[in-house]
Short mmCIF file of C-alpha atoms in Angstrom, two decimals:
data_model
loop_
_atom_site.label_atom_id
_atom_site.label_comp_id
_atom_site.label_asym_id
_atom_site.label_seq_id
_atom_site.Cartn_x
_atom_site.Cartn_y
_atom_site.Cartn_z
CA GLN A 239 23.53 -18.32 -1.70
CA GLY A 240 26.55 -15.96 -2.17
CA GLN A 241 24.99 -13.88 -4.90
CA PHE A 242 25.55 -10.23 -5.73
CA THR A 243 22.50 -8.73 -7.52
CA LEU A 244 22.74 -5.50 -9.07
CA LEU A 245 19.40 -3.45 -9.74
CA ARG A 246 20.00 -0.69 -12.44
CA ASP A 247 17.57 1.73 -13.90
CA THR A 248 17.83 4.16 -16.64
CA ARG A 249 15.20 6.83 -17.68
CA THR A 250 12.71 5.10 -15.41
CA ASP A 251 12.17 3.94 -11.61
CA GLY A 252 13.41 0.70 -10.67
CA SER A 253 12.14 0.65 -7.10
CA PHE A 254 9.57 -1.97 -8.05
CA LEU A 255 12.48 -4.49 -8.01
CA VAL A 256 13.57 -3.53 -4.43
CA HIS A 257 9.78 -3.95 -3.24
CA HIS A 258 9.93 -7.41 -4.92
CA PHE A 259 13.30 -8.52 -3.50
CA LEU A 260 12.22 -7.33 0.08
CA SER A 261 8.90 -9.10 0.13
CA PHE A 262 10.56 -12.22 -1.64
CA TYR A 263 13.27 -12.51 0.87
CA LEU A 264 11.07 -11.71 4.10
CA ARG A 265 8.44 -14.51 2.90
CA ALA A 266 11.42 -16.99 2.36
CA GLY A 267 12.31 -16.74 5.93
CA CYS A 268 15.72 -14.72 5.62
CA LYS A 269 17.43 -12.15 7.95
CA VAL A 270 17.18 -8.93 5.86
CA CYS A 271 19.24 -5.87 6.74
CA PHE A 272 17.66 -3.07 4.59
CA VAL A 273 19.65 0.15 4.10
CA ALA A 274 17.05 2.47 2.85
CA LEU A 275 18.49 5.81 2.00
CA LEU A 276 15.76 7.07 -0.68
CA GLN A 277 12.04 6.63 1.04
CA SER A 278 10.78 6.46 4.47
CA PHE A 279 9.77 3.25 6.69
CA SER A 280 6.13 4.09 5.93
CA HIS A 281 6.45 4.22 2.25
CA TYR A 282 8.12 0.76 2.03
CA SER A 283 5.54 -0.43 4.52
CA ILE A 284 2.51 0.66 2.53
CA VAL A 285 3.78 -0.98 -0.63
CA ALA A 286 4.73 -4.10 1.31
CA GLN A 287 1.20 -4.41 2.74
CA LYS A 288 0.02 -4.68 -0.81
CA LEU A 289 2.50 -7.34 -1.44
CA GLY A 290 1.44 -9.44 1.52
CA VAL A 291 4.17 -8.42 3.76
CA ASN A 292 4.08 -6.53 7.20
CA LEU A 293 7.55 -4.74 7.67
CA ALA A 294 6.38 -3.58 11.35
CA ALA A 295 5.97 -7.15 12.43
CA ALA A 296 9.09 -8.24 10.82
CA LYS A 297 10.89 -5.61 12.61
CA GLU A 298 9.49 -6.60 15.86
CA ARG A 299 10.57 -10.28 15.50
CA GLY A 300 14.13 -9.39 14.49
CA GLN A 301 13.91 -10.60 11.13
CA LEU A 302 14.19 -7.17 9.45
CA VAL A 303 16.73 -4.51 10.42
CA PHE A 304 15.84 -1.20 9.00
CA LEU A 305 18.17 1.86 8.43
CA GLU A 306 16.10 4.69 7.80
CA GLY A 307 18.72 6.93 6.00
CA LEU A 308 16.81 10.23 5.49
CA LYS A 309 15.86 10.49 9.18
CA SER A 310 19.63 9.32 10.33
CA CYS A 311 21.03 11.97 7.95
CA LEU A 312 19.06 14.76 9.55
CA ASP A 313 19.64 13.44 13.14
CA LEU A 314 23.41 13.40 12.58
CA LEU A 315 23.41 16.92 10.69
CA PHE A 316 21.64 18.44 13.78
CA GLY A 317 23.54 16.82 16.45
CA VAL A 318 20.74 14.19 17.48
CA GLU A 319 22.07 10.86 18.74
CA GLU A 320 19.66 7.93 17.98
CA GLN A 321 21.20 5.58 20.44
CA PRO A 322 23.60 7.82 22.94
CA GLY A 323 27.10 6.36 23.02
CA GLN A 324 26.88 4.35 19.59
CA PRO A 325 28.14 5.79 16.41
CA SER A 326 25.64 6.50 13.71
CA PRO A 327 25.80 4.27 10.69
CA LEU A 328 26.03 7.34 8.44
CA GLN A 329 28.97 8.60 10.24
CA PHE A 330 30.56 8.84 6.94
CA LEU A 331 29.26 12.33 6.34
CA SER A 332 32.10 13.47 8.47
CA SER A 333 34.77 10.50 8.08
CA ASP A 334 34.32 7.36 5.82
CA LEU A 335 31.92 4.36 5.28
CA ARG A 336 33.32 2.09 8.05
CA ALA A 337 30.36 2.73 10.56
CA LEU A 338 27.99 1.73 7.74
CA PHE A 339 29.72 -1.44 7.10
CA ASP A 340 29.89 -2.30 10.95
CA PHE A 341 26.21 -1.79 11.05
CA VAL A 342 25.39 -4.08 8.26
CA ARG A 343 27.99 -6.73 9.65
CA ALA A 344 26.51 -6.48 13.11
CA SER A 345 23.00 -6.54 11.81
CA LEU A 346 23.45 -9.90 9.68
CA THR A 347 25.91 -11.83 11.97
CA PRO A 348 23.96 -14.73 13.39
CA GLY A 349 23.24 -14.53 17.10
CA ASP A 350 22.26 -17.25 19.51
CA GLY A 351 18.93 -18.70 18.79
CA ASP A 352 18.63 -17.29 15.40
CA SER A 353 16.81 -19.52 12.97
CA TRP A 354 16.70 -17.33 9.97
CA LYS A 355 17.45 -19.17 6.71
CA GLY A 356 20.35 -16.55 5.43
CA PRO A 357 21.22 -13.11 5.56
CA VAL A 358 20.49 -10.56 3.13
CA LEU A 359 21.63 -7.14 2.56
CA LEU A 360 19.44 -4.90 0.57
CA VAL A 361 20.38 -1.08 -0.47
CA ASP A 362 17.94 1.48 -1.88
CA ASP A 363 19.72 3.18 -3.45
CA LEU A 364 23.67 3.36 -3.49
CA SER A 365 23.83 6.44 -5.70
CA VAL A 366 22.68 8.52 -2.59
CA LEU A 367 25.72 7.68 -0.87
CA LEU A 368 27.43 9.79 -3.51
CA SER A 369 24.93 12.44 -3.27
CA LEU A 370 25.55 12.72 0.47
CA GLY A 371 29.45 13.30 -0.23
CA ALA A 372 30.89 9.95 -0.17
CA ALA A 373 33.83 9.43 -2.55
CA PRO A 374 33.26 6.65 -5.25
CA VAL A 375 36.54 4.92 -4.19
CA ALA A 376 34.93 4.67 -0.63
CA VAL A 377 31.43 3.52 -2.04
CA LEU A 378 33.25 0.75 -4.00
CA ASP A 379 35.19 -0.32 -0.94
CA PHE A 380 32.20 -0.42 1.07
CA MET A 381 30.47 -2.76 -1.36
CA HIS A 382 33.68 -4.95 -1.60
CA TYR A 383 33.60 -5.51 2.05
CA CYS A 384 29.84 -6.08 2.23
CA ARG A 385 30.22 -8.65 -0.65
CA MET A 386 33.10 -10.42 1.15
CA SER A 387 31.26 -10.45 4.69
CA VAL A 388 27.86 -11.38 3.40
CA CYS A 389 28.34 -13.33 0.32
CA CYS A 390 31.55 -15.05 1.00
CA GLN A 391 31.72 -15.34 5.16
CA LEU A 392 28.06 -15.69 5.88
CA LYS A 393 26.75 -17.33 2.48
CA GLY A 394 24.14 -14.61 2.20
CA ASN A 395 22.96 -12.53 -0.66
CA VAL A 396 23.45 -8.79 -1.61
CA VAL A 397 20.95 -6.96 -3.66
CA VAL A 398 21.59 -3.13 -4.56
CA LEU A 399 19.88 -0.50 -6.53
CA VAL A 400 21.88 2.19 -8.46
CA HIS A 401 20.55 4.77 -10.96
CA SER A 402 22.22 5.25 -14.03
CA ASN A 403 22.24 7.58 -17.18
CA GLU A 404 24.41 6.79 -19.96
CA ASP A 405 24.16 10.52 -21.18
CA SER A 406 24.81 11.88 -17.75
CA GLU A 407 27.72 14.18 -16.88
CA ASP A 408 27.68 12.53 -13.38
CA GLU A 409 31.06 10.61 -14.03
CA GLU A 410 31.39 9.46 -10.34
CA ASN A 411 27.95 7.87 -10.35
CA GLU A 412 28.63 5.92 -13.78
CA LEU A 413 32.16 4.91 -12.38
CA VAL A 414 30.28 3.13 -9.70
CA VAL A 415 27.63 1.47 -11.60
CA ASN A 416 30.17 0.16 -14.28
CA SER A 417 32.56 -1.01 -11.56
CA LEU A 418 29.64 -2.69 -10.01
CA CYS A 419 28.58 -4.37 -13.14
CA HIS A 420 31.80 -6.20 -13.52
CA HIS A 421 31.31 -7.76 -10.02
CA SER A 422 27.73 -8.74 -10.23
CA ASP A 423 26.30 -12.45 -10.49
CA LEU A 424 23.07 -11.19 -11.99
CA ILE A 425 22.24 -7.78 -13.32
CA LEU A 426 18.44 -6.57 -13.76
CA TRP A 427 18.31 -3.50 -15.84
CA ALA A 428 15.13 -1.68 -16.04
CA GLU A 429 15.11 0.85 -18.80
CA GLY A 430 12.50 3.34 -20.13
CA LEU A 431 10.92 3.05 -23.53
CA ALA A 432 13.10 4.71 -26.12
CA THR A 433 9.66 5.89 -27.80
CA GLY A 434 8.50 7.67 -24.62
CA PHE A 435 5.31 6.84 -22.57
CA CYS A 436 2.94 3.98 -23.25
CA LYS A 437 -0.07 3.27 -20.74
CA ASP A 438 0.27 -0.72 -21.77
CA VAL A 439 4.22 -0.94 -21.53
CA HIS A 440 5.90 0.90 -18.81
CA GLY A 441 9.47 -0.43 -19.51
CA GLN A 442 11.91 -3.02 -20.61
CA ILE A 443 14.01 -5.07 -18.25
CA LYS A 444 17.18 -6.63 -19.29
CA ILE A 445 18.34 -9.58 -17.39
CA ILE A 446 21.84 -10.45 -17.51
CA LYS A 447 23.38 -13.76 -16.05
CA ARG A 448 27.25 -12.92 -15.60
CA LEU A 449 28.49 -16.44 -16.61
CA SER A 450 31.95 -14.81 -17.73
CA LEU A 451 32.45 -14.12 -14.00
CA TRP A 452 33.27 -17.50 -13.30
CA LYS A 453 34.07 -18.98 -16.57
CA ALA A 454 36.49 -16.74 -18.73
CA ALA A 455 35.27 -18.66 -21.83
CA GLU A 456 31.66 -18.30 -21.32
CA GLN A 457 29.32 -15.38 -22.45
CA ASP A 458 26.80 -13.62 -20.42
CA GLN A 459 23.26 -14.71 -21.13
CA VAL A 460 20.94 -11.85 -21.71
CA GLN A 461 17.14 -11.98 -21.70
CA ILE A 462 15.00 -8.88 -22.59
CA TYR A 463 11.41 -8.48 -21.37
CA GLN A 464 8.76 -5.75 -21.49
CA TYR A 465 6.82 -5.02 -18.39
CA LYS A 466 3.68 -3.17 -16.97
CA ILE A 467 3.61 -2.48 -13.31
CA GLN A 468 0.17 -2.90 -11.95
CA ASP A 469 -1.42 -2.16 -8.22
CA ARG A 470 -0.17 -5.39 -6.59
CA ASN A 471 2.16 -6.84 -9.32
CA VAL A 472 4.08 -6.74 -12.32
CA THR A 473 3.39 -8.30 -15.81
CA PHE A 474 5.99 -9.43 -18.09
CA PHE A 475 6.00 -10.20 -21.54
CA ALA A 476 8.31 -10.53 -24.57
CA ARG A 477 8.89 -7.55 -26.71
CA GLY A 478 5.80 -6.64 -29.34
CA LEU A 479 3.41 -8.92 -27.40
CA SER A 480 2.01 -6.06 -25.14
CA ALA A 481 -1.94 -5.23 -25.45
CA ALA A 482 -0.82 -2.15 -27.04
CA VAL A 483 0.19 -4.16 -30.02
CA LEU A 484 -1.94 -7.09 -29.85
#
């Protein structure tokens, strides 16, 4: 409880981590607010079905609050109101990120009769906010308020995916990524292989437990594994122990 987990990917697609956390928290009985800025609801629903989770059923019973960012952006740009009289969560396209934060807070604040185990905010992916015109400072402020509200006040968890490229000229995105790394309790960093494509190894994941966040004298714990994405799961193994080597 109260943890901020950063999912970071470089030279690969780390969306398999998003699908894992989404299905994990729903199976655990948590209330999930999913800010999906990258794909449609049908995409996440198809993958979730392979993992044994029904997103449509979770929405109907109020366990999952799903913001379909792609659709909301188009509706806002073309002047279509999803719910007449209520501001769009993506109102920042013309102002700031306050409306998006209000949406998250309202979605996860426990109501009368709620029996969910804990609130969870899941964002896929935060880099899209920058592409839509939000300033880096506004994005970092939004995440700060989400952490304070969800992690500290509601004792829930926040999981956020960001794309990064150490050789990129996108300084704004790298500023956001590096800032979030300093505030994360746990970092799962998926990286593509430096040697290129391999059918038996799709990449490596670096697991960084931020012990220094709470104790200045402690060093962060770092574990590195390689992985292979399969149809319904992901296989992890130590470096050099893949089927390609053995």
